[in-house]
Amino acid sequence: MTHKEATKQSLMKKHLTEEVKKKLAGVVTPSGFTLAQAINSGLVNEDSSVGVYAGDEHSYVLFAPLFDPIIEEYHGGYKKEDTHSADLDATKLVADSVDPDGSFVVSTRIRVGRNLKGIPFAPAISAEQRREVERRVVDSLSKFDGDLKGMYYPLAGMDEATRQQLVADHFLFKKGDRFLEAAGANREWPESRGIFHSADKRFLVWVNEEDELRIISMQEGGNVREVFSRLARAIEMLQRQLQFAYTEHLGYLSSCPTNLGTAMRASVHVKLPKLGKNEAKLKRICNELKLSLRGIDGEHSDSKGSVYDISNKQRLGISEVDAVNLLIRGVGTLIMLEKCED
Ligand code: ADP
Ligand code: CIR
C-alpha cells in the first residue's frame, strides 16, 4: 500500500475556510499556541489526512471553528452538543478472540493516549514540563506489580541497536516522524522520552511521544479479551495516581483530534493475502466496516507479506467496549471474505 496515493485532501485544508482563518487569526492559547502552529503539520506534509494538532486543552475551545468540523467528520458525525462516556468492562466483549481459528491474526494491540491535566500537549509543552511529566509517570509506574511490573528505559542514552530492535519488534515509537516534527512535538528529542515495559512486553507505556502517555497492551494471537482486560487494569491503576485531561464533551484529550474520546486504537495485525491483492477494494471494505487500514509498521507505512494493521477508526462518541466489539465483528467479516476469495 502506498499511503501517499491513498490520501486525499486533508480535513484541515477542507475546513480551513477564509472565514475560519479570519476568525482565528490572532487567537493564542494560554500556553502560547497559535493557528499557524496548529495547521503547520498539514501544510508541510501534503499527504496529511487530518493535518492539525492541538497544543493544549484550550486549543479545542479557542480553535473550535476549525477543530469542530474536523472532529465531526472524523468521528462519525459527533456534534458540539454530544457527550462522551467510557466503558472498560471486558466482560461485555462479544468474544474472547478476534480469530477463533487462530490462522489469520498475528497479534493484537490496544492503546490509549492520555495527557496530564493542566500541562500543554506535545506541540506546546516546555522542556521543564516534559521532565515533570516523565517524573510523575515513571513514579506512578514504579508502583505497579505482578504482570504489570516493569522497568522504564529512557530514550536518551539508549544504545542505537536496542532502540532499532524495539521499533522493529513493534514495541517502540519511531524517531523523527515528519508529521510530529512539523507539529513541534519533537523538540529537544530525545530528552524526557522513553518506554516502560513489563518483562514479557505485554504491557507498555510510551512517555512523551505524540501524547504524554500511550498506555499499551499487546500480545501475539487474537485473544482480545486478555489484551483489553490488561489494559483496563493498567488504566485504572494509573488513574488512581494521575489526573488526566478530560472533558464530558471530548472525553480524554489528545494532541491529535483523531484520538479524542476513548483515545483508543484497538488493532490486529492480520494476514489477508487474497484480499490484499486489491488494496483499494480492501480499503473500501474497511471503510464500510468503520475500520482503518494501516501498514505493518504503523501509521503511514506499507503492508509487508500481506499483513495489515486493522483498527477502529472512531474513538470519540463510542465506548471502549463498543469500539473493540466493532473490531471483533469487522475482523470476523474480513476473515470470512478472505476465506471466500479465490
Ligand atoms: P499508534 O497505534 O500509537 O497510533 P502506530 O500506528 O504508529 O501508532 O503503531 C505503533 C506501533 O505499534 C507500530 O510499530 C505498529 O506496527 C505497532 N502495532 C500496531 N498494531 C499492532 C498489532 N496489532 N500487533 C503488533 N504491533 C502492532
Ligand atoms: C495526518 O494528518 O495524516 C497525521 N497528522 C496523522 C493523523 C492521525 N491519523 C489518523 O488518521 N488516525
Tab-separated table of C-alpha atoms and ligand atoms in Angstrom:
chain	number	residue	atom	x	y	z
A	1	MET	CA	0.000	0.000	0.000
A	2	THR	CA	1.426	3.371	-0.892
A	3	HIS	CA	-0.106	5.597	1.730
A	4	LYS	CA	0.595	8.779	-0.217
A	5	GLU	CA	-1.639	7.586	-3.052
A	6	ALA	CA	-4.285	6.572	-0.576
A	7	THR	CA	-4.645	10.031	0.987
A	8	LYS	CA	-6.882	12.763	-0.306
A	9	GLN	CA	-7.113	16.419	0.739
A	10	SER	CA	-6.606	16.792	4.500
A	11	LEU	CA	-9.528	17.583	6.783
A	12	MET	CA	-7.630	20.734	7.780
A	13	LYS	CA	-7.499	22.032	4.187
A	14	LYS	CA	-11.134	21.140	3.688
A	15	HIS	CA	-12.361	23.009	6.760
A	16	LEU	CA	-9.940	25.949	6.936
A	17	THR	CA	-12.155	28.372	5.026
A	18	GLU	CA	-11.297	32.066	4.597
A	19	GLU	CA	-13.948	32.867	7.205
A	20	VAL	CA	-12.431	30.454	9.750
A	21	LYS	CA	-8.948	31.811	9.048
A	22	LYS	CA	-10.151	35.363	9.692
A	23	LYS	CA	-11.917	34.356	12.902
A	24	LEU	CA	-8.870	32.566	14.288
A	25	ALA	CA	-6.141	34.978	13.236
A	26	GLY	CA	-4.523	36.383	16.348
A	27	VAL	CA	-6.039	33.767	18.679
A	28	VAL	CA	-3.441	32.496	21.180
A	29	THR	CA	-3.989	29.882	23.901
A	30	PRO	CA	-2.624	30.428	27.439
A	31	SER	CA	0.407	28.253	26.570
A	32	GLY	CA	1.118	30.488	23.546
A	33	PHE	CA	-0.210	28.132	20.837
A	34	THR	CA	-1.443	29.712	17.591
A	35	LEU	CA	-3.417	28.699	14.493
A	36	ALA	CA	-0.185	28.736	12.471
A	37	GLN	CA	1.252	26.086	14.805
A	38	ALA	CA	-1.967	24.037	14.800
A	39	ILE	CA	-2.005	23.707	10.998
A	40	ASN	CA	1.724	23.564	10.268
A	41	SER	CA	1.903	19.753	10.076
A	42	GLY	CA	-0.825	19.656	7.439
A	43	LEU	CA	0.784	22.457	5.438
A	44	VAL	CA	4.261	20.912	5.468
A	45	ASN	CA	3.032	17.333	4.855
A	46	GLU	CA	0.777	17.449	1.827
A	47	ASP	CA	-0.236	13.819	2.293
A	48	SER	CA	-1.712	14.522	5.764
A	49	SER	CA	-5.143	13.015	6.190
A	50	VAL	CA	-6.058	15.254	9.119
A	51	GLY	CA	-3.362	17.945	9.253
A	52	VAL	CA	-3.953	19.618	12.639
A	53	TYR	CA	-2.688	19.192	16.195
A	54	ALA	CA	-3.835	20.797	19.442
A	55	GLY	CA	-1.201	22.424	21.650
A	56	ASP	CA	-3.230	22.172	24.817
A	57	GLU	CA	-6.758	21.624	26.114
A	58	HIS	CA	-7.668	25.264	25.350
A	59	SER	CA	-6.947	24.704	21.637
A	60	TYR	CA	-10.142	22.640	21.377
A	61	VAL	CA	-12.164	25.601	22.694
A	62	LEU	CA	-10.371	28.548	21.109
A	63	PHE	CA	-9.853	26.935	17.687
A	64	ALA	CA	-13.275	25.246	17.708
A	65	PRO	CA	-14.359	26.787	14.366
A	66	LEU	CA	-11.627	24.662	12.754
A	67	PHE	CA	-11.462	21.677	15.119
A	68	ASP	CA	-15.228	21.056	15.477
A	69	PRO	CA	-15.963	20.226	11.818
A	70	ILE	CA	-12.822	18.054	11.677
A	71	ILE	CA	-13.936	16.187	14.807
A	72	GLU	CA	-17.465	15.807	13.435
A	73	GLU	CA	-16.266	14.396	10.124
A	74	TYR	CA	-13.637	12.046	11.575
A	75	HIS	CA	-15.717	10.698	14.484
A	76	GLY	CA	-18.870	9.614	12.664
A	77	GLY	CA	-20.870	12.849	12.872
A	78	TYR	CA	-20.032	13.724	16.503
A	79	LYS	CA	-21.720	17.056	17.291
A	80	LYS	CA	-20.882	20.055	19.504
A	81	GLU	CA	-23.630	19.150	21.990
A	82	ASP	CA	-22.773	15.413	22.180
A	83	THR	CA	-21.262	13.887	25.303
A	84	HIS	CA	-18.817	11.030	25.550
A	85	SER	CA	-18.841	8.147	28.036
A	86	ALA	CA	-16.408	5.387	28.897
A	87	ASP	CA	-16.866	1.640	29.342
A	88	LEU	CA	-13.856	-0.544	30.041
A	89	ASP	CA	-15.739	-3.650	31.195
A	90	ALA	CA	-14.056	-6.585	29.433
A	91	THR	CA	-16.921	-8.941	30.320
A	92	LYS	CA	-19.052	-7.043	27.767
A	93	LEU	CA	-16.885	-8.040	24.800
A	94	VAL	CA	-18.749	-10.271	22.347
A	95	ALA	CA	-15.896	-12.792	22.033
A	96	ASP	CA	-12.600	-13.837	23.607
A	97	SER	CA	-10.772	-13.822	20.294
A	98	VAL	CA	-10.869	-11.864	17.037
A	99	ASP	CA	-9.730	-15.014	15.232
A	100	PRO	CA	-11.152	-18.183	16.824
A	101	ASP	CA	-9.376	-20.457	14.262
A	102	GLY	CA	-6.065	-18.805	15.087
A	103	SER	CA	-4.964	-18.766	11.449
A	104	PHE	CA	-5.159	-15.100	10.405
A	105	VAL	CA	-4.390	-12.764	13.301
A	106	VAL	CA	-0.693	-12.463	14.117
A	107	SER	CA	-1.064	-10.119	17.089
A	108	THR	CA	-3.481	-7.858	18.914
A	109	ARG	CA	-2.701	-4.467	20.433
A	110	ILE	CA	-4.830	-1.876	22.181
A	111	ARG	CA	-3.507	1.513	23.192
A	112	VAL	CA	-4.949	4.629	24.716
A	113	GLY	CA	-3.471	8.112	24.759
A	114	ARG	CA	-3.506	10.273	27.888
A	115	ASN	CA	-2.206	13.732	28.819
A	116	LEU	CA	-1.812	15.177	32.287
A	117	LYS	CA	-4.426	17.723	33.301
A	118	GLY	CA	-3.137	21.292	33.178
A	119	ILE	CA	0.029	20.566	31.182
A	120	PRO	CA	0.257	21.521	27.470
A	121	PHE	CA	0.378	18.694	24.921
A	122	ALA	CA	3.498	17.674	22.961
A	123	PRO	CA	3.318	20.509	20.375
A	124	ALA	CA	3.397	23.221	23.092
A	125	ILE	CA	4.929	21.579	26.182
A	126	SER	CA	8.113	23.133	27.609
A	127	ALA	CA	11.259	21.113	28.331
A	128	GLU	CA	10.675	21.547	32.073
A	129	GLN	CA	7.042	20.421	31.837
A	130	ARG	CA	8.134	17.410	29.775
A	131	ARG	CA	10.593	16.478	32.519
A	132	GLU	CA	7.837	16.834	35.105
A	133	VAL	CA	5.550	14.525	33.098
A	134	GLU	CA	8.291	11.904	32.849
A	135	ARG	CA	8.980	12.144	36.590
A	136	ARG	CA	5.325	11.770	37.563
A	137	VAL	CA	4.543	8.965	35.115
A	138	VAL	CA	7.659	6.932	35.938
A	139	ASP	CA	6.995	7.367	39.658
A	140	SER	CA	3.435	6.050	39.220
A	141	LEU	CA	4.577	3.105	37.108
A	142	SER	CA	7.228	2.135	39.646
A	143	LYS	CA	4.369	1.085	41.981
A	144	PHE	CA	2.977	-1.484	39.534
A	145	ASP	CA	3.349	-5.142	40.444
A	146	GLY	CA	2.504	-8.664	39.252
A	147	ASP	CA	2.328	-8.974	35.463
A	148	LEU	CA	2.308	-5.162	35.147
A	149	LYS	CA	5.624	-4.753	36.954
A	150	GLY	CA	8.312	-3.389	34.692
A	151	MET	CA	11.184	-1.029	34.052
A	152	TYR	CA	11.477	2.395	32.463
A	153	TYR	CA	14.017	2.808	29.656
A	154	PRO	CA	14.751	6.462	28.780
A	155	LEU	CA	15.429	7.141	25.132
A	156	ALA	CA	18.351	9.407	25.962
A	157	GLY	CA	21.308	7.098	26.429
A	158	MET	CA	19.618	4.026	24.947
A	159	ASP	CA	22.026	2.303	22.566
A	160	GLU	CA	21.032	2.581	18.909
A	161	ALA	CA	20.833	-1.179	18.271
A	162	THR	CA	18.426	-1.669	21.201
A	163	ARG	CA	16.281	1.251	20.065
A	164	GLN	CA	16.079	-0.037	16.499
A	165	GLN	CA	15.192	-3.534	17.667
A	166	LEU	CA	12.361	-2.211	19.872
A	167	VAL	CA	10.958	-0.270	16.894
A	168	ALA	CA	11.326	-3.247	14.532
A	169	ASP	CA	9.540	-5.504	17.030
A	170	HIS	CA	6.613	-3.017	17.153
A	171	PHE	CA	7.187	-2.070	20.787
A	172	LEU	CA	8.597	1.457	20.455
A	173	PHE	CA	7.601	4.600	18.547
A	174	LYS	CA	9.637	5.697	15.548
A	175	LYS	CA	12.160	8.515	15.606
A	176	GLY	CA	11.677	11.658	13.535
A	177	ASP	CA	8.038	11.251	12.500
A	178	ARG	CA	7.653	14.094	9.967
A	179	PHE	CA	4.036	14.834	10.983
A	180	LEU	CA	5.017	15.286	14.626
A	181	GLU	CA	8.191	17.127	13.629
A	182	ALA	CA	6.181	19.801	11.794
A	183	ALA	CA	3.738	19.955	14.705
A	184	GLY	CA	6.604	20.927	17.023
A	185	ALA	CA	6.199	17.726	19.026
A	186	ASN	CA	9.785	16.515	18.529
A	187	ARG	CA	11.534	19.484	20.177
A	188	GLU	CA	14.514	18.559	22.415
A	189	TRP	CA	14.386	14.972	21.140
A	190	PRO	CA	15.156	12.544	22.790
A	191	GLU	CA	15.038	14.296	26.178
A	192	SER	CA	12.376	13.045	28.609
A	193	ARG	CA	11.060	10.436	26.179
A	194	GLY	CA	11.112	6.757	26.945
A	195	ILE	CA	9.372	3.441	27.224
A	196	PHE	CA	8.238	1.451	30.251
A	197	HIS	CA	7.552	-2.206	29.713
A	198	SER	CA	6.806	-5.359	31.667
A	199	ALA	CA	9.244	-8.277	31.398
A	200	ASP	CA	7.065	-10.029	28.785
A	201	LYS	CA	6.436	-6.742	26.879
A	202	ARG	CA	2.684	-7.273	27.031
A	203	PHE	CA	2.194	-4.065	28.985
A	204	LEU	CA	3.987	-0.929	27.809
A	205	VAL	CA	3.791	2.829	28.291
A	206	TRP	CA	5.317	5.329	25.886
A	207	VAL	CA	6.268	8.559	27.595
A	208	ASN	CA	6.210	11.970	25.876
A	209	GLU	CA	5.693	10.997	22.271
A	210	GLU	CA	2.592	12.255	20.404
A	211	ASP	CA	0.775	12.195	23.732
A	212	GLU	CA	2.333	12.347	27.181
A	213	LEU	CA	1.273	8.762	27.781
A	214	ARG	CA	0.416	5.979	25.414
A	215	ILE	CA	-0.739	3.052	27.534
A	216	ILE	CA	-0.406	-0.167	25.553
A	217	SER	CA	-1.419	-3.789	25.973
A	218	MET	CA	-0.406	-6.287	23.291
A	219	GLN	CA	0.298	-9.945	22.686
A	220	GLU	CA	0.653	-12.498	19.952
A	221	GLY	CA	-2.531	-14.056	18.577
A	222	GLY	CA	-6.108	-12.860	18.733
A	223	ASN	CA	-7.122	-13.020	22.393
A	224	VAL	CA	-8.579	-9.543	22.547
A	225	ARG	CA	-10.321	-10.090	25.890
A	226	GLU	CA	-6.979	-10.708	27.599
A	227	VAL	CA	-5.444	-7.675	25.902
A	228	PHE	CA	-8.389	-5.440	26.838
A	229	SER	CA	-8.568	-6.645	30.474
A	230	ARG	CA	-4.869	-5.995	30.979
A	231	LEU	CA	-5.213	-2.509	29.534
A	232	ALA	CA	-8.257	-1.735	31.686
A	233	ARG	CA	-6.374	-2.788	34.854
A	234	ALA	CA	-3.391	-0.621	33.931
A	235	ILE	CA	-5.562	2.415	33.164
A	236	GLU	CA	-7.336	2.056	36.496
A	237	MET	CA	-4.028	1.852	38.385
A	238	LEU	CA	-2.702	4.962	36.642
A	239	GLN	CA	-5.941	6.858	37.136
A	240	ARG	CA	-5.645	6.356	40.883
A	241	GLN	CA	-2.358	8.257	40.813
A	242	LEU	CA	-2.593	10.745	37.934
A	243	GLN	CA	-5.237	13.186	36.777
A	244	PHE	CA	-5.748	13.199	33.020
A	245	ALA	CA	-7.037	15.987	30.753
A	246	TYR	CA	-10.720	15.162	30.179
A	247	THR	CA	-13.992	16.860	29.321
A	248	GLU	CA	-17.532	15.458	29.131
A	249	HIS	CA	-17.801	16.565	25.533
A	250	LEU	CA	-14.427	15.399	24.179
A	251	GLY	CA	-13.505	12.619	26.621
A	252	TYR	CA	-9.749	12.159	27.062
A	253	LEU	CA	-7.951	14.999	25.337
A	254	SER	CA	-5.160	14.218	22.893
A	255	SER	CA	-2.839	16.259	20.703
A	256	CYS	CA	-4.367	14.818	17.504
A	257	PRO	CA	-8.148	15.250	17.192
A	258	THR	CA	-8.482	11.699	15.827
A	259	ASN	CA	-7.537	10.392	19.268
A	260	LEU	CA	-10.113	12.192	21.414
A	261	GLY	CA	-12.719	10.377	23.492
A	262	THR	CA	-11.547	6.876	24.267
A	263	ALA	CA	-8.159	7.877	22.770
A	264	MET	CA	-8.118	4.185	21.964
A	265	ARG	CA	-6.887	2.342	18.909
A	266	ALA	CA	-7.558	-1.384	19.059
A	267	SER	CA	-5.725	-3.138	16.263
A	268	VAL	CA	-4.838	-6.504	14.878
A	269	HIS	CA	-2.049	-7.490	12.554
A	270	VAL	CA	-3.921	-9.791	10.216
A	271	LYS	CA	-2.826	-11.868	7.215
A	272	LEU	CA	-5.020	-11.138	4.202
A	273	PRO	CA	-3.086	-12.436	1.168
A	274	LYS	CA	-6.102	-12.715	-1.121
A	275	LEU	CA	-7.941	-9.519	-0.204
A	276	GLY	CA	-4.570	-7.733	-0.175
A	277	LYS	CA	-4.209	-8.252	-3.930
A	278	ASN	CA	-6.642	-5.352	-4.386
A	279	GLU	CA	-5.749	-2.813	-1.719
A	280	ALA	CA	-8.120	-0.128	-2.989
A	281	LYS	CA	-11.001	-2.563	-2.609
A	282	LEU	CA	-9.747	-3.725	0.797
A	283	LYS	CA	-9.649	-0.106	1.927
A	284	ARG	CA	-13.224	0.427	0.741
A	285	ILE	CA	-14.409	-2.643	2.634
A	286	CYS	CA	-12.615	-1.437	5.782
A	287	ASN	CA	-14.271	1.977	5.433
A	288	GLU	CA	-17.677	0.352	5.245
A	289	LEU	CA	-16.851	-1.630	8.372
A	290	LYS	CA	-15.738	1.649	10.076
A	291	LEU	CA	-12.205	0.305	10.317
A	292	SER	CA	-8.858	1.890	9.397
A	293	LEU	CA	-6.255	0.124	7.311
A	294	ARG	CA	-2.574	0.719	8.051
A	295	GLY	CA	0.673	-0.949	7.067
A	296	ILE	CA	2.691	-3.256	9.264
A	297	ASP	CA	4.999	-0.603	10.754
A	298	GLY	CA	2.201	1.664	11.914
A	299	GLU	CA	0.697	4.814	10.566
A	300	HIS	CA	1.806	5.902	7.095
A	301	SER	CA	3.656	2.627	6.491
A	302	ASP	CA	3.148	-0.079	3.886
A	303	SER	CA	1.992	-3.669	4.296
A	304	LYS	CA	4.598	-6.436	4.235
A	305	GLY	CA	3.866	-10.068	3.439
A	306	SER	CA	0.134	-9.282	3.112
A	307	VAL	CA	-0.105	-8.459	6.813
A	308	TYR	CA	-2.286	-5.428	7.538
A	309	ASP	CA	-2.960	-3.351	10.627
A	310	ILE	CA	-6.728	-3.068	11.032
A	311	SER	CA	-8.234	-0.884	13.786
A	312	ASN	CA	-11.285	1.069	14.913
A	313	LYS	CA	-11.445	4.452	13.174
A	314	GLN	CA	-13.826	6.270	15.501
A	315	ARG	CA	-12.568	6.922	19.035
A	316	LEU	CA	-14.947	9.644	20.241
A	317	GLY	CA	-18.680	9.136	20.870
A	318	ILE	CA	-18.223	5.393	21.140
A	319	SER	CA	-17.252	3.490	24.291
A	320	GLU	CA	-14.086	1.382	24.521
A	321	VAL	CA	-16.206	-1.793	24.680
A	322	ASP	CA	-18.235	-0.799	21.605
A	323	ALA	CA	-15.077	0.102	19.651
A	324	VAL	CA	-13.483	-3.275	20.418
A	325	ASN	CA	-16.713	-5.115	19.569
A	326	LEU	CA	-16.753	-3.263	16.258
A	327	LEU	CA	-13.218	-4.506	15.636
A	328	ILE	CA	-14.124	-8.088	16.590
A	329	ARG	CA	-17.107	-8.120	14.214
A	330	GLY	CA	-15.282	-6.289	11.420
A	331	VAL	CA	-12.245	-8.543	11.501
A	332	GLY	CA	-14.604	-11.534	11.570
A	333	THR	CA	-16.161	-10.245	8.344
A	334	LEU	CA	-12.757	-9.661	6.714
A	335	ILE	CA	-11.627	-13.193	7.606
A	336	MET	CA	-14.854	-14.596	6.150
A	337	LEU	CA	-14.322	-12.599	2.923
A	338	GLU	CA	-10.693	-13.727	2.770
A	339	LYS	CA	-11.813	-17.363	3.005
A	340	CYS	CA	-14.313	-16.822	0.155
A	341	GLU	CA	-11.810	-15.205	-2.245
A	342	ASP	CA	-10.301	-17.431	-4.898
B	1	ADP	P1	-0.488	4.103	17.366
B	1	ADP	O1	-1.071	2.765	17.424
B	1	ADP	O2	0.037	4.522	18.672
B	1	ADP	O3	-1.428	5.065	16.731
B	1	ADP	P2	1.264	3.384	15.122
B	1	ADP	O4	0.201	3.117	14.120
B	1	ADP	O5	2.418	4.220	14.672
B	1	ADP	O6	0.767	4.134	16.413
B	1	ADP	O7	1.778	1.993	15.656
B	1	ADP	C1	2.773	1.927	16.630
B	1	ADP	C2	3.468	0.596	16.636
B	1	ADP	O8	2.587	-0.417	17.061
B	1	ADP	C3	3.965	0.168	15.262
B	1	ADP	O9	5.228	-0.454	15.388
B	1	ADP	C4	2.947	-0.848	14.840
B	1	ADP	O10	3.466	-1.814	13.934
B	1	ADP	C5	2.632	-1.492	16.158
B	1	ADP	N1	1.348	-2.184	16.151
B	1	ADP	C6	0.126	-1.661	15.932
B	1	ADP	N2	-0.821	-2.592	15.987
B	1	ADP	C7	-0.185	-3.775	16.247
B	1	ADP	C8	-0.605	-5.115	16.436
B	1	ADP	N3	-1.887	-5.445	16.382
B	1	ADP	N4	0.340	-6.043	16.690
B	1	ADP	C9	1.647	-5.711	16.769
B	1	ADP	N5	2.100	-4.464	16.618
B	1	ADP	C10	1.205	-3.501	16.355
B	2	CIR	C1	-2.113	13.116	9.320
B	2	CIR	O1	-2.783	14.141	9.284
B	2	CIR	O2	-2.061	12.292	8.404
B	2	CIR	C2	-1.272	12.874	10.556
B	2	CIR	N1	-1.198	14.071	11.341
B	2	CIR	C3	-1.884	11.747	11.402
B	2	CIR	C4	-3.360	11.836	11.570
B	2	CIR	C5	-3.921	10.806	12.540
B	2	CIR	N2	-4.192	9.589	11.934
B	2	CIR	C6	-5.386	9.067	11.632
B	2	CIR	O3	-5.904	9.161	10.559
B	2	CIR	N3	-5.985	8.385	12.593
